[in-house]
Amino acid sequence: MERTFIAIKPDGVQRGLISEIIARFERKGFKLVAIKLVTPTKSFAQKHYHDLKERPFFDGLCDFLSSGPVLAMVWEGEGVIKYGRKLIGATDPQKSEPGTIRGDLAVVVGRNIIHGSDGPETAKDEINLWFKPEEVTSYTSNQEKWLYGEN
Ligand code: GTP
Ligand code: MG
């Protein structure tokens, strides 16, 4: 089953939005398979955002991501990479639709509270960067037959 890497950034953690954000993914029907609270080093943040290294905001972004605890998670479900990004909303909260996480809960692009992998390759790379294989669980939830049907 498809998996994606989702992280609540230091602003989301500090603002007490962990339960609100997890609830939105859970209620949709996605399954949490890995979770930990970590404060990344700046060089780890630079690895995570390596594809943005030429952007003018890169240094500030990496300082920010490493400024406090981040809630790192892996979520599983059919279409979770693309739909997870839909739940999150557009990068700039001024442009995110109401009803999305950033649309409802954030105001500016530099403090947009959550990260989600943008495709299958980055999902795989980011899960491997943030988690050891033994930290990612695999289990069947009782809900699955009701979420997906049996045939
Ligand atoms: P992530 O899920 O965090 O990767 O966001 P994204 O995929 O919606 O956007 P992108 O990967 O292009 O940018 C990564 C992060 O850099 C964003 O979430 C923002 O926090 C930050 N960022 C992007 N564009 C800008 C910008 O123009 N100014 C500032 N200050 N930050 C930006
Ligand atoms: Mg991105």
PDB file of C-alpha atoms and ligand atoms in Angstrom:
ATOM      1  CA  MET A   1       0.000   0.000   0.000  1.00  0.00           C
ATOM      2  CA  GLU A   2       1.149   3.548  -0.789  1.00  0.00           C
ATOM      3  CA  ARG A   3       2.985   5.505   1.911  1.00  0.00           C
ATOM      4  CA  THR A   4       3.924   9.152   2.394  1.00  0.00           C
ATOM      5  CA  PHE A   5       6.051  11.189   4.753  1.00  0.00           C
ATOM      6  CA  ILE A   6       4.195  13.886   6.685  1.00  0.00           C
ATOM      7  CA  ALA A   7       5.824  16.208   9.233  1.00  0.00           C
ATOM      8  CA  ILE A   8       4.316  18.778  11.572  1.00  0.00           C
ATOM      9  CA  LYS A   9       6.912  21.545  11.582  1.00  0.00           C
ATOM     10  CA  PRO A  10       8.070  23.347  14.774  1.00  0.00           C
ATOM     11  CA  ASP A  11       5.348  26.024  14.413  1.00  0.00           C
ATOM     12  CA  GLY A  12       2.570  23.402  14.265  1.00  0.00           C
ATOM     13  CA  VAL A  13       3.971  21.587  17.306  1.00  0.00           C
ATOM     14  CA  GLN A  14       4.385  24.823  19.309  1.00  0.00           C
ATOM     15  CA  ARG A  15       0.888  25.979  18.391  1.00  0.00           C
ATOM     16  CA  GLY A  16      -0.688  22.800  19.772  1.00  0.00           C
ATOM     17  CA  LEU A  17      -1.969  21.574  16.408  1.00  0.00           C
ATOM     18  CA  ILE A  18      -0.721  17.964  16.568  1.00  0.00           C
ATOM     19  CA  SER A  19      -4.042  16.383  17.508  1.00  0.00           C
ATOM     20  CA  GLU A  20      -6.007  18.534  15.039  1.00  0.00           C
ATOM     21  CA  ILE A  21      -3.744  17.536  12.145  1.00  0.00           C
ATOM     22  CA  ILE A  22      -3.543  13.843  13.029  1.00  0.00           C
ATOM     23  CA  ALA A  23      -7.338  13.752  13.349  1.00  0.00           C
ATOM     24  CA  ARG A  24      -7.789  14.996   9.787  1.00  0.00           C
ATOM     25  CA  PHE A  25      -5.609  12.224   8.351  1.00  0.00           C
ATOM     26  CA  GLU A  26      -7.218   9.596  10.611  1.00  0.00           C
ATOM     27  CA  ARG A  27     -10.786  10.606   9.842  1.00  0.00           C
ATOM     28  CA  LYS A  28     -10.117  10.475   6.117  1.00  0.00           C
ATOM     29  CA  GLY A  29      -9.212   6.806   6.554  1.00  0.00           C
ATOM     30  CA  PHE A  30      -5.431   6.933   6.263  1.00  0.00           C
ATOM     31  CA  LYS A  31      -3.384   4.705   8.574  1.00  0.00           C
ATOM     32  CA  LEU A  32      -0.548   5.918  10.799  1.00  0.00           C
ATOM     33  CA  VAL A  33       2.387   3.491  10.503  1.00  0.00           C
ATOM     34  CA  ALA A  34       5.271   5.487  12.038  1.00  0.00           C
ATOM     35  CA  ILE A  35       5.559   8.501  14.337  1.00  0.00           C
ATOM     36  CA  LYS A  36       8.252  10.265  16.384  1.00  0.00           C
ATOM     37  CA  LEU A  37       9.022  13.709  17.801  1.00  0.00           C
ATOM     38  CA  VAL A  38      12.541  14.859  16.878  1.00  0.00           C
ATOM     39  CA  THR A  39      14.489  18.093  16.647  1.00  0.00           C
ATOM     40  CA  PRO A  40      16.482  17.807  13.428  1.00  0.00           C
ATOM     41  CA  THR A  41      19.964  19.345  13.157  1.00  0.00           C
ATOM     42  CA  LYS A  42      20.457  22.062  10.572  1.00  0.00           C
ATOM     43  CA  SER A  43      22.440  19.710   8.321  1.00  0.00           C
ATOM     44  CA  PHE A  44      19.598  17.174   8.518  1.00  0.00           C
ATOM     45  CA  ALA A  45      17.129  19.925   7.544  1.00  0.00           C
ATOM     46  CA  GLN A  46      19.401  20.797   4.590  1.00  0.00           C
ATOM     47  CA  LYS A  47      19.252  17.154   3.480  1.00  0.00           C
ATOM     48  CA  HIS A  48      15.474  17.096   3.789  1.00  0.00           C
ATOM     49  CA  TYR A  49      15.070  20.260   1.687  1.00  0.00           C
ATOM     50  CA  HIS A  50      18.092  19.613  -0.627  1.00  0.00           C
ATOM     51  CA  ASP A  51      16.095  20.286  -3.798  1.00  0.00           C
ATOM     52  CA  LEU A  52      15.470  23.884  -2.620  1.00  0.00           C
ATOM     53  CA  LYS A  53      19.133  24.724  -1.954  1.00  0.00           C
ATOM     54  CA  GLU A  54      19.315  27.391  -4.676  1.00  0.00           C
ATOM     55  CA  ARG A  55      16.261  29.266  -3.361  1.00  0.00           C
ATOM     56  CA  PRO A  56      16.811  32.519  -1.431  1.00  0.00           C
ATOM     57  CA  PHE A  57      14.758  31.288   1.546  1.00  0.00           C
ATOM     58  CA  PHE A  58      16.694  27.986   1.884  1.00  0.00           C
ATOM     59  CA  ASP A  59      18.893  29.017   4.821  1.00  0.00           C
ATOM     60  CA  GLY A  60      16.018  30.503   6.821  1.00  0.00           C
ATOM     61  CA  LEU A  61      13.866  27.471   6.047  1.00  0.00           C
ATOM     62  CA  CYS A  62      16.523  25.079   7.358  1.00  0.00           C
ATOM     63  CA  ASP A  63      17.129  27.224  10.464  1.00  0.00           C
ATOM     64  CA  PHE A  64      13.409  27.147  11.097  1.00  0.00           C
ATOM     65  CA  LEU A  65      12.936  23.389  10.597  1.00  0.00           C
ATOM     66  CA  SER A  66      15.777  22.722  13.042  1.00  0.00           C
ATOM     67  CA  SER A  67      14.535  25.254  15.631  1.00  0.00           C
ATOM     68  CA  GLY A  68      12.425  22.823  17.671  1.00  0.00           C
ATOM     69  CA  PRO A  69      10.619  19.506  17.757  1.00  0.00           C
ATOM     70  CA  VAL A  70       9.127  18.197  14.509  1.00  0.00           C
ATOM     71  CA  LEU A  71       6.490  15.443  14.521  1.00  0.00           C
ATOM     72  CA  ALA A  72       7.646  13.032  11.810  1.00  0.00           C
ATOM     73  CA  MET A  73       5.093  10.521  10.537  1.00  0.00           C
ATOM     74  CA  VAL A  74       4.461   7.943   7.854  1.00  0.00           C
ATOM     75  CA  TRP A  75       0.858   7.584   6.675  1.00  0.00           C
ATOM     76  CA  GLU A  76      -0.432   4.759   4.514  1.00  0.00           C
ATOM     77  CA  GLY A  77      -3.471   4.430   2.232  1.00  0.00           C
ATOM     78  CA  GLU A  78      -4.693   4.356  -1.319  1.00  0.00           C
ATOM     79  CA  GLY A  79      -3.657   7.618  -2.996  1.00  0.00           C
ATOM     80  CA  VAL A  80      -2.197   8.986   0.254  1.00  0.00           C
ATOM     81  CA  ILE A  81       0.663  10.920  -1.417  1.00  0.00           C
ATOM     82  CA  LYS A  82      -1.543  13.038  -3.661  1.00  0.00           C
ATOM     83  CA  TYR A  83      -4.552  13.231  -1.354  1.00  0.00           C
ATOM     84  CA  GLY A  84      -2.327  14.028   1.637  1.00  0.00           C
ATOM     85  CA  ARG A  85      -1.137  17.105  -0.292  1.00  0.00           C
ATOM     86  CA  LYS A  86      -4.796  17.998  -0.895  1.00  0.00           C
ATOM     87  CA  LEU A  87      -5.581  17.785   2.815  1.00  0.00           C
ATOM     88  CA  ILE A  88      -2.536  20.009   3.461  1.00  0.00           C
ATOM     89  CA  GLY A  89      -3.422  22.672   0.864  1.00  0.00           C
ATOM     90  CA  ALA A  90      -1.322  25.047  -1.254  1.00  0.00           C
ATOM     91  CA  THR A  91       2.200  25.964  -0.075  1.00  0.00           C
ATOM     92  CA  ASP A  92       1.233  29.594   0.617  1.00  0.00           C
ATOM     93  CA  PRO A  93      -1.572  29.672   3.222  1.00  0.00           C
ATOM     94  CA  GLN A  94      -2.852  32.875   1.606  1.00  0.00           C
ATOM     95  CA  LYS A  95      -3.694  30.700  -1.401  1.00  0.00           C
ATOM     96  CA  SER A  96      -4.740  27.484   0.371  1.00  0.00           C
ATOM     97  CA  GLU A  97      -8.454  26.760   0.203  1.00  0.00           C
ATOM     98  CA  PRO A  98     -10.520  26.950   3.399  1.00  0.00           C
ATOM     99  CA  GLY A  99     -11.038  23.399   4.622  1.00  0.00           C
ATOM    100  CA  THR A 100      -7.379  22.494   4.074  1.00  0.00           C
ATOM    101  CA  ILE A 101      -4.903  22.298   6.950  1.00  0.00           C
ATOM    102  CA  ARG A 102      -2.881  25.331   5.823  1.00  0.00           C
ATOM    103  CA  GLY A 103      -6.010  27.186   4.699  1.00  0.00           C
ATOM    104  CA  ASP A 104      -7.654  26.771   8.087  1.00  0.00           C
ATOM    105  CA  LEU A 105      -4.666  26.957  10.407  1.00  0.00           C
ATOM    106  CA  ALA A 106      -1.795  29.013   8.945  1.00  0.00           C
ATOM    107  CA  VAL A 107      -1.223  32.526   7.570  1.00  0.00           C
ATOM    108  CA  VAL A 108       2.204  32.892   5.913  1.00  0.00           C
ATOM    109  CA  VAL A 109       4.344  30.680   3.643  1.00  0.00           C
ATOM    110  CA  GLY A 110       7.347  30.628   5.997  1.00  0.00           C
ATOM    111  CA  ARG A 111       5.183  29.237   8.825  1.00  0.00           C
ATOM    112  CA  ASN A 112       2.875  26.813   7.040  1.00  0.00           C
ATOM    113  CA  ILE A 113       2.934  24.184   9.852  1.00  0.00           C
ATOM    114  CA  ILE A 114       3.142  20.954   7.850  1.00  0.00           C
ATOM    115  CA  HIS A 115       5.164  19.142   5.210  1.00  0.00           C
ATOM    116  CA  GLY A 116       4.010  16.379   2.854  1.00  0.00           C
ATOM    117  CA  SER A 117       6.000  14.433   0.239  1.00  0.00           C
ATOM    118  CA  ASP A 118       5.275  15.642  -3.299  1.00  0.00           C
ATOM    119  CA  GLY A 119       5.568  12.327  -5.205  1.00  0.00           C
ATOM    120  CA  PRO A 120       6.374   8.604  -4.957  1.00  0.00           C
ATOM    121  CA  GLU A 121      10.157   9.065  -5.242  1.00  0.00           C
ATOM    122  CA  THR A 122      10.386  11.839  -2.647  1.00  0.00           C
ATOM    123  CA  ALA A 123       8.045   9.875  -0.355  1.00  0.00           C
ATOM    124  CA  LYS A 124      10.419   6.912  -0.456  1.00  0.00           C
ATOM    125  CA  ASP A 125      13.521   9.095   0.030  1.00  0.00           C
ATOM    126  CA  GLU A 126      11.988  11.108   2.887  1.00  0.00           C
ATOM    127  CA  ILE A 127      10.711   8.017   4.742  1.00  0.00           C
ATOM    128  CA  ASN A 128      14.237   6.546   4.482  1.00  0.00           C
ATOM    129  CA  LEU A 129      15.835   9.801   5.623  1.00  0.00           C
ATOM    130  CA  TRP A 130      13.639  10.247   8.713  1.00  0.00           C
ATOM    131  CA  PHE A 131      13.004   6.641   9.783  1.00  0.00           C
ATOM    132  CA  LYS A 132      14.982   3.430  10.219  1.00  0.00           C
ATOM    133  CA  PRO A 133      13.176   0.482   8.593  1.00  0.00           C
ATOM    134  CA  GLU A 134      12.369  -1.040  12.023  1.00  0.00           C
ATOM    135  CA  GLU A 135      10.615   2.184  13.095  1.00  0.00           C
ATOM    136  CA  VAL A 136       7.991   1.819  10.356  1.00  0.00           C
ATOM    137  CA  THR A 137       5.269  -0.638  11.340  1.00  0.00           C
ATOM    138  CA  SER A 138       3.040  -2.747   9.174  1.00  0.00           C
ATOM    139  CA  TYR A 139      -0.379  -3.881  10.395  1.00  0.00           C
ATOM    140  CA  THR A 140      -3.933  -4.477   9.267  1.00  0.00           C
ATOM    141  CA  SER A 141      -6.510  -2.133  10.742  1.00  0.00           C
ATOM    142  CA  ASN A 142     -10.028  -3.378  11.473  1.00  0.00           C
ATOM    143  CA  GLN A 143     -11.390  -0.510   9.421  1.00  0.00           C
ATOM    144  CA  GLU A 144      -9.843  -1.635   6.163  1.00  0.00           C
ATOM    145  CA  LYS A 145     -12.669  -3.834   4.911  1.00  0.00           C
ATOM    146  CA  TRP A 146     -15.090  -0.957   5.563  1.00  0.00           C
ATOM    147  CA  LEU A 147     -12.831   1.599   3.914  1.00  0.00           C
ATOM    148  CA  TYR A 148     -11.895  -0.387   0.845  1.00  0.00           C
ATOM    149  CA  GLY A 149     -14.496  -3.167   0.583  1.00  0.00           C
ATOM    150  CA  GLU A 150     -13.634  -6.815   0.134  1.00  0.00           C
ATOM    151  CA  ASN A 151     -14.133  -7.216  -3.585  1.00  0.00           C
TER     152      ASN A 151
HETATM  153  P1  GTP B   1       6.636  21.195   1.951  1.00  0.00           P
HETATM  154  O1  GTP B   1       5.529  20.218   2.120  1.00  0.00           O
HETATM  155  O2  GTP B   1       7.092  21.837   3.247  1.00  0.00           O
HETATM  156  O3  GTP B   1       7.784  20.641   1.127  1.00  0.00           O
HETATM  157  O4  GTP B   1       5.979  22.405   1.144  1.00  0.00           O
HETATM  158  P2  GTP B   1       5.567  22.427  -0.378  1.00  0.00           P
HETATM  159  O5  GTP B   1       5.939  21.144  -1.062  1.00  0.00           O
HETATM  160  O6  GTP B   1       4.138  22.863  -0.422  1.00  0.00           O
HETATM  161  O7  GTP B   1       6.485  23.609  -0.929  1.00  0.00           O
HETATM  162  P3  GTP B   1       8.028  23.558  -1.394  1.00  0.00           P
HETATM  163  O8  GTP B   1       8.567  22.171  -1.295  1.00  0.00           O
HETATM  164  O9  GTP B   1       8.128  24.282  -2.680  1.00  0.00           O
HETATM  165  O10 GTP B   1       8.697  24.462  -0.290  1.00  0.00           O
HETATM  166  C1  GTP B   1       9.121  23.919   0.949  1.00  0.00           C
HETATM  167  C2  GTP B   1       8.849  24.910   2.055  1.00  0.00           C
HETATM  168  O11 GTP B   1       9.631  26.075   1.830  1.00  0.00           O
HETATM  169  C3  GTP B   1       7.413  25.428   2.106  1.00  0.00           C
HETATM  170  O12 GTP B   1       6.562  24.592   2.840  1.00  0.00           O
HETATM  171  C4  GTP B   1       7.581  26.759   2.782  1.00  0.00           C
HETATM  172  O13 GTP B   1       7.628  26.619   4.192  1.00  0.00           O
HETATM  173  C5  GTP B   1       8.942  27.209   2.291  1.00  0.00           C
HETATM  174  N1  GTP B   1       8.771  28.150   1.175  1.00  0.00           N
HETATM  175  C6  GTP B   1       8.381  27.862  -0.092  1.00  0.00           C
HETATM  176  N2  GTP B   1       8.324  28.968  -0.843  1.00  0.00           N
HETATM  177  C7  GTP B   1       8.695  29.976  -0.009  1.00  0.00           C
HETATM  178  C8  GTP B   1       8.859  31.390  -0.180  1.00  0.00           C
HETATM  179  O14 GTP B   1       8.641  31.951  -1.256  1.00  0.00           O
HETATM  180  N3  GTP B   1       9.264  32.095   0.923  1.00  0.00           N
HETATM  181  C9  GTP B   1       9.526  31.500   2.118  1.00  0.00           C
HETATM  182  N4  GTP B   1       9.920  32.250   3.162  1.00  0.00           N
HETATM  183  N5  GTP B   1       9.383  30.198   2.312  1.00  0.00           N
HETATM  184  C10 GTP B   1       8.977  29.454   1.268  1.00  0.00           C
HETATM  185 MG    MG B   2       7.839  20.284  -0.925  1.00  0.00          MG
END
